[in-house]
């Protein structure tokens, strides 16, 4: 019977094959998602119902552990569904996503609002100190209880209904927001002629020619409205008129007053979030979000952001003055505008640091950098990576790596490096399957998603230093998943509180600039020679370069995110709010927010980073502090004892311990902001 059921719903069946089973993408049909998701929800509903109706007194085993065991078919189909919505999101898939996202959100609410279930969870939670629970079990009880309570499980019936309606409406708005953002990235682009290419490096021209061919504009040059195309264009094009045109197009995503305009959606989202927070007993949405994070309160976040803001803005003014000097010396007759920043910053960099991205790039081959990050993970965590063939993939460019430690399989990594239509822009890690050893040992499956423009076969892809850093970053998330060593899947890998989740990724970036990695893997594409020491020294010296710009464009996004979610019930006009807030905090006129509100998908296409864009710098405070620990260790970044401590206390622990405690055990004390200031070349705050 079971077999027949699975035959009808291949998306729900246990994954078969090697490595404890892998998703069978060959069998995926988009039309199957909806019926499979509905069936999975029905099965999960039945399992949860059984737990809730259990006549036996609530225990850890019959309630919390039983919940961990439930919903496996839903986990499996959701994993594949998420892979498709993020990497294979064509029109058909978008329609399914639009229809099913609210259904999934509604089911989540249904579980959270199951009063009988919550009563049992609360009973286990209340008795957690009296039983004989292990520390990890106690942590799981706390995490589960907290998740339910935070989402309104303790509310009365009428309020629960209200909350469910709000969440459902929000889910639809989040999807609409991200689809508008994607539409503005895909429907607008810059088409240039031969005579418009002044200043652009060959690789960029070649990529633009390829993009033009895809749009049936052979002989022309197309620059997509995405970060990966726009940032280099703005850096290199000597045509100020075109830079302005590109910049305006790029920074207007979601803000064009057309069918894909996101401003009205933002107002609706904020109103619903305010209502939601009030229902849950919090003054604002920002309070609700920060309450369960390391930060705990919006005030602590604001303190940190403003502590860094003032020196960062001061640095921007210095940077602009430096650039203006160059423009004046060239007789450009301009005042630095936002579309000039990257262009003149590149000139300052060349003049002051004699550092030319074009000189570095030939040493940064995509495949070699990937090997380098594998190698560093081998040094730190003892991992070995071997490509395997024959494992089904979602798209033919995806490569699969078997990850081993001391000869034993520990997990799989799916590597998806290229941009394609329907794939979200940027870079990210996705956990297809979390590690656990609750019922039986299960190894993790993680993916590494990048957006490089594919070149002709056999022609190595050269990446920028920033791109190489991003690769180490996303791989750091993957390592968090691969190193996970916990019992319960809810506590596994990267499932930590959001303001800690960027710690393993941002810390991992620090291994790219090590001599050990660069001398082995930063090899010149033609000569095969390693990157010269003097070039590395220049890269390191340039580390604090442009930190004013980078810090401010990020910080302002975090500040606006926090502030807009502190507005409470006051209706928000996104355009006016953005303008007013920037004026209030003294935003330099030469910079825009890294993500302007109408395309700030981090905070409006879901709740992952809402009131949480600060997460990156919160984690970076820890990262800078941890990096100083490695720098001071006898073996530096390859110090075995410190790497073991990092692994044992933090990276292998997932959410099975409190992040602040884990960090304290690793470092022997709390982190302070001083290391971050030093890292960015800002004056460290004066001690009170
Ligand atoms: Zn990250």
XYZ file of C-alpha atoms and ligand atoms in Angstrom:
689
model
C 0.000 0.000 0.000
C 2.768 2.388 1.007
C 4.522 1.747 -2.300
C 1.402 2.523 -4.301
C 0.927 5.764 -2.400
C 4.498 6.794 -3.112
C 4.065 5.932 -6.751
C 1.305 8.496 -6.970
C 3.432 11.086 -5.210
C 7.073 10.622 -6.146
C 7.878 13.952 -4.471
C 6.836 12.529 -1.105
C 8.700 9.239 -1.293
C 11.800 8.717 0.844
C 14.853 9.678 -1.171
C 16.523 6.593 -2.603
C 19.987 5.771 -3.798
C 23.421 6.341 -2.298
C 24.352 8.651 0.591
C 21.201 7.824 2.556
C 19.116 8.821 -0.442
C 19.159 11.847 -2.743
C 16.333 13.820 -4.349
C 15.372 12.347 -7.729
C 15.126 15.469 -9.861
C 14.572 13.364 -12.968
C 11.115 12.522 -11.676
C 10.105 16.076 -10.805
C 7.210 17.502 -12.794
C 6.103 20.976 -11.913
C 2.477 19.944 -12.227
C 3.093 17.451 -9.396
C 4.047 20.064 -6.811
C 0.566 21.205 -5.914
C -1.031 17.763 -5.412
C 2.114 16.522 -3.622
C 2.213 19.497 -1.272
C -1.491 19.100 -0.498
C -1.065 15.381 0.164
C 2.020 16.016 2.348
C 0.115 18.595 4.337
C -2.730 16.120 4.816
C -0.339 13.465 6.075
C 1.442 15.881 8.400
C -1.933 17.068 9.686
C -2.824 13.467 10.515
C 0.484 12.877 12.325
C 0.258 16.108 14.303
C -3.375 15.341 15.147
C -2.321 12.011 16.587
C 0.281 13.668 18.797
C -2.170 16.320 19.958
C -4.935 13.810 20.760
C -2.673 11.371 22.611
C -4.401 10.301 25.856
C -1.107 9.628 27.631
C 0.371 12.374 29.799
C 2.641 14.682 27.751
C 6.303 13.666 27.733
C 9.327 14.676 25.741
C 9.115 11.413 23.804
C 5.417 11.438 22.956
C 5.273 15.153 22.161
C 8.533 16.917 21.245
C 10.369 13.910 19.809
C 7.192 12.742 18.071
C 6.965 16.141 16.388
C 10.568 15.804 15.208
C 9.619 12.501 13.602
C 6.486 13.871 11.933
C 6.147 15.633 8.605
C 8.973 13.895 6.758
C 7.122 13.743 3.408
C 6.363 17.465 3.730
C 10.043 18.169 4.442
C 11.036 16.274 1.323
C 8.624 17.939 -1.060
C 9.309 21.366 0.499
C 13.052 20.904 -0.032
C 12.558 20.243 -3.745
C 9.898 22.967 -3.987
C 12.384 25.482 -2.537
C 15.087 24.376 -4.960
C 12.693 25.011 -7.836
C 11.392 28.360 -6.599
C 14.945 29.634 -6.080
C 16.738 28.129 -9.083
C 14.170 26.957 -11.658
C 11.454 29.568 -11.250
C 9.942 29.755 -14.716
C 6.438 31.081 -15.347
C 4.813 27.722 -14.589
C 6.736 27.378 -11.329
C 5.953 30.955 -10.368
C 2.258 30.212 -10.707
C 2.577 27.185 -8.410
C 4.611 29.225 -5.942
C 2.039 31.986 -5.921
C -0.734 29.531 -5.263
C 1.025 27.294 -2.742
C 2.956 29.791 -0.595
C -0.200 30.979 1.188
C -1.346 27.361 1.587
C 1.943 26.416 3.253
C 1.775 29.497 5.470
C -1.785 28.602 6.454
C -0.769 25.082 7.372
C 2.102 26.392 9.495
C -0.406 28.565 11.337
C -2.778 25.661 11.726
C -0.090 23.642 13.516
C 1.029 26.565 15.668
C -2.554 27.314 16.626
C -3.464 23.748 17.507
C -4.489 24.368 21.124
C -4.308 20.717 22.221
C -0.815 20.406 20.764
C 0.427 23.596 22.389
C -1.015 22.485 25.755
C 1.168 19.385 25.562
C 4.234 21.346 24.458
C 3.724 23.766 27.332
C 3.384 20.909 29.816
C 6.716 19.455 28.667
C 8.260 22.931 28.686
C 7.034 23.678 32.229
C 8.451 20.386 33.492
C 11.720 20.556 31.527
C 13.943 21.059 34.564
C 12.362 18.282 36.614
C 12.732 15.451 34.087
C 15.855 13.682 33.023
C 16.321 15.506 29.762
C 19.741 15.933 28.203
C 20.953 19.510 27.644
C 20.156 19.153 23.933
C 16.660 17.881 24.681
C 16.070 20.795 27.051
C 17.244 23.167 24.358
C 14.885 21.546 21.837
C 11.952 21.909 24.229
C 12.792 25.584 24.674
C 13.188 26.167 20.922
C 9.888 24.442 20.095
C 7.954 26.152 22.894
C 9.393 29.505 21.931
C 8.517 29.015 18.254
C 4.902 28.295 19.129
C 4.544 31.027 21.746
C 6.131 33.623 19.487
C 3.714 32.815 16.727
C 0.625 33.164 18.873
C -0.047 29.662 20.196
C -1.091 31.134 23.540
C -3.672 33.470 21.956
C -7.432 33.114 22.303
C -9.421 31.654 19.420
C -10.526 34.950 17.862
C -7.000 36.388 17.889
C -5.603 33.187 16.464
C -7.953 33.484 13.512
C -6.930 37.090 13.041
C -3.250 36.145 13.082
C -3.754 33.337 10.577
C -5.507 35.733 8.212
C -2.662 38.249 8.560
C -0.002 35.623 7.884
C -1.841 34.364 4.872
C -2.153 37.822 3.401
C 1.521 38.489 4.143
C 2.625 35.295 2.402
C 0.871 36.419 -0.768
C 2.405 39.890 -0.535
C 5.910 38.469 -0.033
C 5.572 36.402 -3.189
C 4.226 39.366 -5.135
C 7.108 41.532 -3.899
C 9.814 39.116 -4.967
C 8.174 38.403 -8.296
C 8.021 42.145 -9.017
C 11.688 42.438 -8.093
C 12.584 39.565 -10.405
C 10.423 41.006 -13.187
C 12.234 44.343 -13.004
C 15.566 42.522 -13.148
C 14.516 40.485 -16.166
C 12.338 42.928 -18.112
C 14.720 45.889 -18.071
C 18.236 45.931 -19.412
C 20.713 48.210 -21.065
C 21.378 47.580 -24.760
C 24.525 49.213 -26.072
C 26.181 49.580 -29.447
C 29.818 49.102 -30.368
C 30.598 52.745 -29.743
C 29.258 52.703 -26.178
C 31.791 50.369 -24.629
C 34.547 52.783 -23.610
C 36.422 51.646 -20.506
C 34.787 48.247 -20.239
C 37.156 45.308 -19.797
C 37.118 42.494 -22.360
C 35.478 39.959 -20.069
C 32.582 42.289 -19.430
C 32.171 43.065 -23.123
C 32.246 39.339 -23.937
C 29.588 38.613 -21.335
C 27.440 41.474 -22.648
C 27.799 40.188 -26.212
C 26.649 36.759 -25.045
C 23.704 38.276 -23.207
C 22.763 40.167 -26.374
C 22.784 36.957 -28.397
C 20.409 35.382 -25.891
C 18.065 38.294 -26.502
C 18.401 37.904 -30.277
C 20.363 41.127 -30.503
C 23.520 39.690 -32.029
C 26.138 42.369 -32.568
C 24.888 44.470 -29.682
C 25.730 44.395 -25.987
C 23.233 43.713 -23.239
C 23.775 44.507 -19.566
C 21.230 42.881 -17.286
C 19.549 44.860 -14.537
C 21.258 42.772 -11.872
C 24.004 43.443 -9.370
C 26.439 41.141 -11.145
C 26.113 43.080 -14.416
C 25.536 46.589 -13.078
C 28.330 46.850 -10.520
C 31.129 46.178 -13.020
C 29.463 48.430 -15.589
C 29.336 51.283 -13.070
C 32.937 50.607 -12.099
C 34.429 50.653 -15.580
C 32.296 52.558 -18.065
C 33.918 55.902 -18.840
C 30.627 57.115 -20.312
C 29.101 59.122 -17.488
C 25.786 59.468 -19.333
C 25.471 55.696 -19.613
C 26.537 55.165 -16.023
C 23.760 57.494 -14.911
C 21.255 55.741 -17.140
C 22.291 52.317 -15.851
C 22.345 53.490 -12.263
C 18.871 54.980 -12.465
C 17.469 51.830 -14.034
C 19.143 49.595 -11.473
C 18.196 51.585 -8.384
C 14.609 51.970 -9.563
C 13.768 48.288 -9.460
C 10.290 47.963 -8.013
C 9.901 51.744 -8.075
C 8.725 52.538 -11.593
C 5.065 53.268 -10.955
C 4.089 50.388 -13.224
C 2.551 46.954 -12.735
C 5.698 45.798 -10.906
C 5.900 48.744 -8.485
C 6.412 47.516 -4.915
C 5.637 50.695 -2.938
C 1.988 49.921 -2.234
C 2.926 46.363 -1.284
C 5.436 47.688 1.261
C 2.775 49.840 2.922
C 0.483 46.837 3.185
C 3.224 44.551 4.508
C 4.224 47.031 7.199
C 0.635 47.594 8.328
C 0.065 43.856 8.612
C 3.346 43.310 10.438
C 2.483 46.041 12.941
C -0.901 44.452 13.517
C 0.725 41.066 13.928
C 3.246 42.316 16.494
C 0.495 44.020 18.488
C -1.544 40.814 18.559
C 1.487 38.940 19.866
C 2.004 41.450 22.636
C 4.990 43.354 21.258
C 5.177 47.144 20.833
C 6.398 46.786 17.253
C 7.453 44.178 14.717
C 11.100 45.063 15.414
C 10.631 44.160 19.085
C 9.025 40.870 18.148
C 11.888 39.951 15.815
C 14.799 40.921 18.055
C 13.334 39.395 21.213
C 14.536 35.870 20.519
C 17.815 36.775 18.845
C 21.231 37.394 20.344
C 20.481 41.126 20.205
C 17.273 40.817 22.291
C 16.091 44.419 21.706
C 15.932 46.974 18.846
C 17.777 49.416 21.114
C 20.834 47.175 21.348
C 20.817 46.886 17.570
C 20.461 50.620 17.109
C 23.328 51.208 19.534
C 25.621 49.007 17.524
C 24.556 50.441 14.144
C 25.008 54.045 15.256
C 28.344 53.291 16.947
C 29.662 52.270 13.538
C 27.606 54.795 11.508
C 29.355 57.961 12.636
C 32.944 56.899 11.833
C 31.744 55.253 8.601
C 30.100 58.459 7.362
C 33.195 60.438 8.282
C 35.190 58.006 6.177
C 32.779 58.463 3.235
C 33.397 62.207 3.271
C 37.143 61.511 3.072
C 36.598 59.052 0.237
C 34.483 61.535 -1.711
C 37.118 64.248 -1.222
C 39.783 61.893 -2.591
C 37.647 61.083 -5.625
C 36.728 64.710 -6.224
C 40.435 65.552 -6.299
C 40.976 63.022 -9.069
C 37.954 64.257 -11.024
C 39.155 67.855 -10.684
C 42.689 66.956 -11.719
C 41.264 65.294 -14.820
C 39.273 68.428 -15.514
C 36.067 66.380 -15.453
C 34.108 69.385 -14.236
C 31.731 67.266 -12.179
C 30.674 66.827 -8.586
C 30.809 63.157 -7.559
C 27.337 61.666 -7.959
C 26.127 58.196 -6.937
C 26.799 56.838 -10.453
C 30.380 58.064 -10.176
C 31.281 56.454 -6.855
C 32.363 53.045 -8.091
C 34.090 54.544 -11.134
C 36.245 57.025 -9.217
C 36.762 54.636 -6.321
C 38.429 52.312 -8.826
C 40.713 55.175 -9.863
C 41.598 55.983 -6.261
C 42.304 52.342 -5.703
C 44.624 52.213 -8.683
C 46.362 55.426 -7.711
C 46.707 54.778 -4.014
C 46.946 51.025 -3.829
C 48.061 50.432 -7.375
C 45.522 47.670 -7.255
C 43.700 46.883 -10.443
C 40.900 44.354 -10.306
C 41.880 43.453 -13.845
C 45.366 42.478 -12.645
C 43.954 40.262 -9.885
C 41.267 38.546 -11.898
C 43.540 36.358 -14.068
C 44.629 34.706 -10.815
C 41.102 33.979 -9.679
C 39.744 31.092 -11.712
C 36.350 29.921 -10.562
C 37.329 26.245 -10.439
C 40.583 26.917 -8.627
C 38.922 29.127 -6.029
C 36.399 26.360 -5.424
C 39.282 23.923 -4.945
C 40.874 26.425 -2.586
C 37.827 26.672 -0.405
C 37.622 22.878 -0.326
C 41.281 22.710 0.658
C 40.907 25.230 3.476
C 37.920 23.260 4.792
C 40.153 20.212 4.710
C 42.758 21.966 6.849
C 40.190 23.295 9.308
C 37.718 20.460 9.584
C 39.422 17.486 7.957
C 37.031 17.358 5.011
C 37.811 15.833 1.627
C 35.685 16.604 -1.434
C 35.329 14.280 -4.409
C 33.072 14.928 -7.364
C 30.544 12.169 -7.979
C 28.622 11.484 -11.151
C 25.247 9.899 -11.668
C 23.502 11.653 -8.781
C 20.390 13.361 -10.214
C 20.641 17.139 -10.506
C 18.057 19.833 -11.078
C 19.909 21.236 -14.087
C 22.842 19.823 -16.036
C 25.335 22.468 -14.836
C 24.957 21.397 -11.218
C 27.880 19.318 -9.904
C 27.751 17.044 -6.882
C 30.561 16.528 -4.364
C 30.866 13.759 -1.815
C 32.219 15.163 1.434
C 34.305 12.798 3.561
C 36.132 12.987 6.849
C 38.742 10.350 7.758
C 37.397 8.298 4.862
C 33.816 8.397 6.111
C 30.953 10.026 4.193
C 29.669 13.083 6.073
C 27.482 14.799 3.507
C 26.867 15.951 -0.046
C 27.335 19.304 -1.628
C 25.449 20.363 -4.771
C 27.343 23.095 -6.562
C 25.293 25.323 -8.872
C 27.628 28.094 -10.085
C 25.967 29.670 -13.137
C 23.299 32.278 -13.707
C 20.264 31.255 -15.717
C 16.733 32.463 -16.315
C 14.467 31.664 -13.384
C 17.325 31.522 -10.887
C 17.395 34.121 -8.128
C 20.299 36.528 -8.374
C 23.087 36.650 -5.831
C 24.579 33.733 -3.965
C 23.207 31.529 -1.234
C 23.378 28.204 0.552
C 20.438 25.879 0.735
C 20.100 22.859 2.991
C 18.329 20.081 1.091
C 18.516 17.859 4.151
C 19.661 18.606 7.696
C 21.973 16.378 9.670
C 20.453 14.383 12.539
C 20.879 11.115 14.435
C 17.566 11.023 16.195
C 15.989 7.897 14.717
C 18.959 6.941 12.588
C 22.039 8.845 11.486
C 21.203 11.130 8.576
C 23.927 12.972 6.698
C 23.355 16.543 5.528
C 22.931 17.667 1.931
C 23.770 21.269 1.228
C 23.953 23.346 -1.920
C 26.131 26.222 -2.978
C 24.404 28.598 -5.388
C 26.270 31.259 -7.343
C 25.463 33.381 -10.377
C 28.484 33.490 -12.628
C 28.003 34.094 -16.314
C 28.899 30.906 -18.135
C 31.716 31.115 -20.671
C 32.468 28.947 -23.683
C 33.368 25.363 -22.756
C 37.000 24.989 -21.720
C 37.414 28.709 -21.128
C 38.069 29.304 -17.425
C 35.756 31.748 -15.676
C 37.643 34.527 -13.950
C 36.052 36.010 -10.863
C 36.636 39.200 -8.934
C 38.122 39.293 -5.455
C 34.660 40.123 -4.099
C 33.151 37.154 -5.921
C 35.829 34.856 -4.534
C 35.027 36.211 -1.081
C 31.336 35.510 -1.667
C 32.212 31.942 -2.614
C 34.005 31.440 0.691
C 31.067 33.095 2.442
C 28.360 30.844 1.054
C 30.594 27.838 1.497
C 30.906 28.855 5.163
C 27.141 28.435 5.478
C 27.520 25.063 3.812
C 30.241 24.069 6.287
C 27.871 24.939 9.122
C 25.469 22.383 7.669
C 28.147 19.792 6.882
C 29.827 19.996 10.315
C 26.553 19.704 12.182
C 26.695 17.082 14.910
C 23.413 17.124 16.799
C 20.652 14.657 17.549
C 17.537 16.555 16.480
C 17.050 18.008 13.001
C 15.361 21.153 14.329
C 18.656 22.080 16.007
C 20.914 21.114 13.107
C 23.422 23.088 11.084
C 22.504 26.574 10.042
C 19.131 26.550 11.848
C 20.415 29.062 14.399
C 19.029 32.424 15.441
C 19.280 34.786 12.479
C 21.731 37.267 13.995
C 24.191 34.421 14.549
C 23.650 32.524 11.307
C 26.110 34.725 9.358
C 28.953 34.016 11.790
C 30.245 30.792 10.165
C 29.916 32.261 6.671
C 31.541 35.619 7.332
C 34.286 33.991 9.357
C 35.040 31.582 6.512
C 35.772 34.561 4.223
C 38.973 35.064 6.229
C 40.607 31.957 4.753
C 40.628 33.267 1.167
C 43.376 35.863 1.739
C 45.636 33.423 3.577
C 48.972 32.733 1.929
C 48.255 29.005 2.176
C 45.182 29.252 -0.074
C 46.455 31.899 -2.463
C 49.822 30.299 -3.175
C 48.135 27.016 -4.079
C 44.966 28.113 -5.815
C 45.240 31.709 -6.973
C 47.056 30.634 -10.135
C 47.367 32.709 -13.264
C 45.014 31.524 -15.969
C 47.741 31.489 -18.628
C 51.049 30.943 -16.838
C 49.776 28.856 -13.914
C 52.039 30.905 -11.648
C 50.740 31.730 -8.176
C 49.649 35.235 -7.413
C 52.789 37.257 -6.496
C 53.340 38.166 -2.848
C 53.419 41.850 -3.660
C 49.972 41.640 -5.228
C 48.662 39.852 -2.140
C 50.231 42.508 0.061
C 48.411 45.105 -2.008
C 45.119 43.278 -1.679
C 45.565 43.199 2.087
C 46.564 46.842 2.242
C 43.482 47.672 0.200
C 41.214 45.877 2.642
C 40.222 49.041 4.420
C 39.864 50.863 1.104
C 36.338 52.026 0.299
C 35.154 50.808 3.705
C 33.276 54.068 4.135
C 31.169 53.318 1.062
C 30.721 49.625 1.801
C 29.857 50.160 5.447
C 27.509 53.072 4.814
C 25.561 51.490 1.927
C 25.005 48.454 4.141
C 24.445 50.226 7.465
C 21.888 52.611 6.031
C 19.884 49.645 4.758
C 20.029 48.088 8.225
C 19.096 51.358 9.930
C 16.137 51.976 7.611
C 15.019 48.367 8.026
C 15.027 48.643 11.818
C 13.430 52.072 11.869
C 10.645 51.253 9.415
C 9.649 48.305 11.580
C 9.588 50.498 14.671
C 6.938 52.704 13.065
C 4.219 50.546 14.590
C 0.704 51.236 13.397
C 1.581 54.516 11.647
C 0.957 53.987 7.900
C 4.205 54.167 5.999
C 4.807 55.691 2.589
C 8.000 53.916 1.584
C 9.389 56.664 -0.659
C 8.778 59.435 1.872
C 10.052 57.314 4.755
C 13.256 56.470 2.968
C 13.906 60.085 2.083
C 13.159 61.418 5.540
C 15.214 58.796 7.366
C 18.218 59.352 5.136
C 18.013 63.084 5.836
C 17.723 62.500 9.588
C 20.793 60.325 9.882
C 22.921 62.469 7.579
C 23.176 60.086 4.648
C 25.956 61.176 2.279
C 24.405 62.327 -1.004
C 26.910 60.347 -3.055
C 25.612 56.943 -1.954
C 22.290 55.149 -2.127
C 21.114 52.339 0.092
C 22.560 49.006 -0.951
C 18.951 47.888 -1.188
C 16.407 50.662 -1.632
C 13.048 49.772 -0.100
C 11.171 48.909 -3.353
C 13.669 46.103 -4.084
C 14.729 45.232 -0.552
C 13.843 41.581 -0.979
C 15.742 40.614 2.177
C 13.087 42.310 4.264
C 9.975 42.266 2.067
C 9.966 38.974 0.199
C 9.731 37.127 3.492
C 10.474 37.547 7.171
C 13.992 36.098 7.070
C 15.762 39.451 7.375
C 12.869 41.758 8.275
C 14.135 43.881 11.187
C 17.112 41.636 10.736
C 19.253 43.137 8.011
C 21.497 44.138 10.923
C 22.262 40.438 11.343
C 25.315 40.721 9.099
C 27.094 43.345 11.162
C 26.011 41.772 14.422
C 27.688 38.592 13.261
C 30.622 40.587 11.875
C 31.391 41.947 15.323
C 31.824 38.335 16.416
C 33.708 37.479 13.227
C 36.259 40.276 13.559
C 36.790 39.275 17.177
C 37.160 35.577 16.299
C 39.526 36.413 13.419
C 41.782 38.254 15.842
C 41.862 35.069 17.917
C 43.146 33.143 14.891
C 45.636 35.877 14.060
C 47.012 35.651 17.585
C 47.111 31.816 17.631
C 50.506 30.089 17.173
C 49.355 28.438 13.929
C 47.471 31.503 12.736
C 44.441 30.696 10.612
C 45.548 27.072 10.449
C 46.006 26.625 14.183
C 44.733 23.113 14.834
C 43.790 23.656 18.468
C 41.780 26.786 17.782
C 40.121 25.209 14.728
C 39.078 22.299 16.914
C 37.638 24.674 19.484
C 35.741 26.511 16.749
C 34.377 23.213 15.500
C 33.560 21.742 18.894
C 32.017 24.801 20.526
C 30.318 26.526 17.582
C 30.332 25.076 14.080
C 29.219 21.546 15.007
C 26.612 22.722 17.512
C 23.900 24.146 15.273
C 21.213 25.597 17.522
C 21.706 22.982 20.222
C 23.334 25.602 22.453
C 22.722 29.311 22.982
C 24.861 31.271 20.499
C 26.154 33.745 23.065
C 27.218 30.881 25.374
C 28.842 29.013 22.495
C 30.833 32.086 21.524
C 31.906 32.694 25.110
C 33.170 29.109 25.368
C 35.121 29.512 22.138
C 36.662 32.889 22.981
C 36.659 32.882 26.759
C 34.734 36.170 26.787
C 32.080 38.182 24.921
C 32.973 39.980 21.693
C 33.403 43.746 21.652
C 33.034 46.119 18.698
C 36.745 47.088 18.812
C 37.991 44.330 16.510
C 35.407 45.284 13.872
C 36.536 48.911 13.970
C 40.163 47.852 13.531
C 39.183 45.480 10.723
C 37.528 48.291 8.767
C 40.196 50.840 9.532
C 37.930 53.064 11.638
C 39.134 54.627 14.874
C 38.166 52.247 17.700
C 35.623 53.709 20.092
C 37.068 55.476 23.097
C 36.554 53.405 26.226
C 34.269 55.060 28.764
Zn 25.304 34.648 4.348
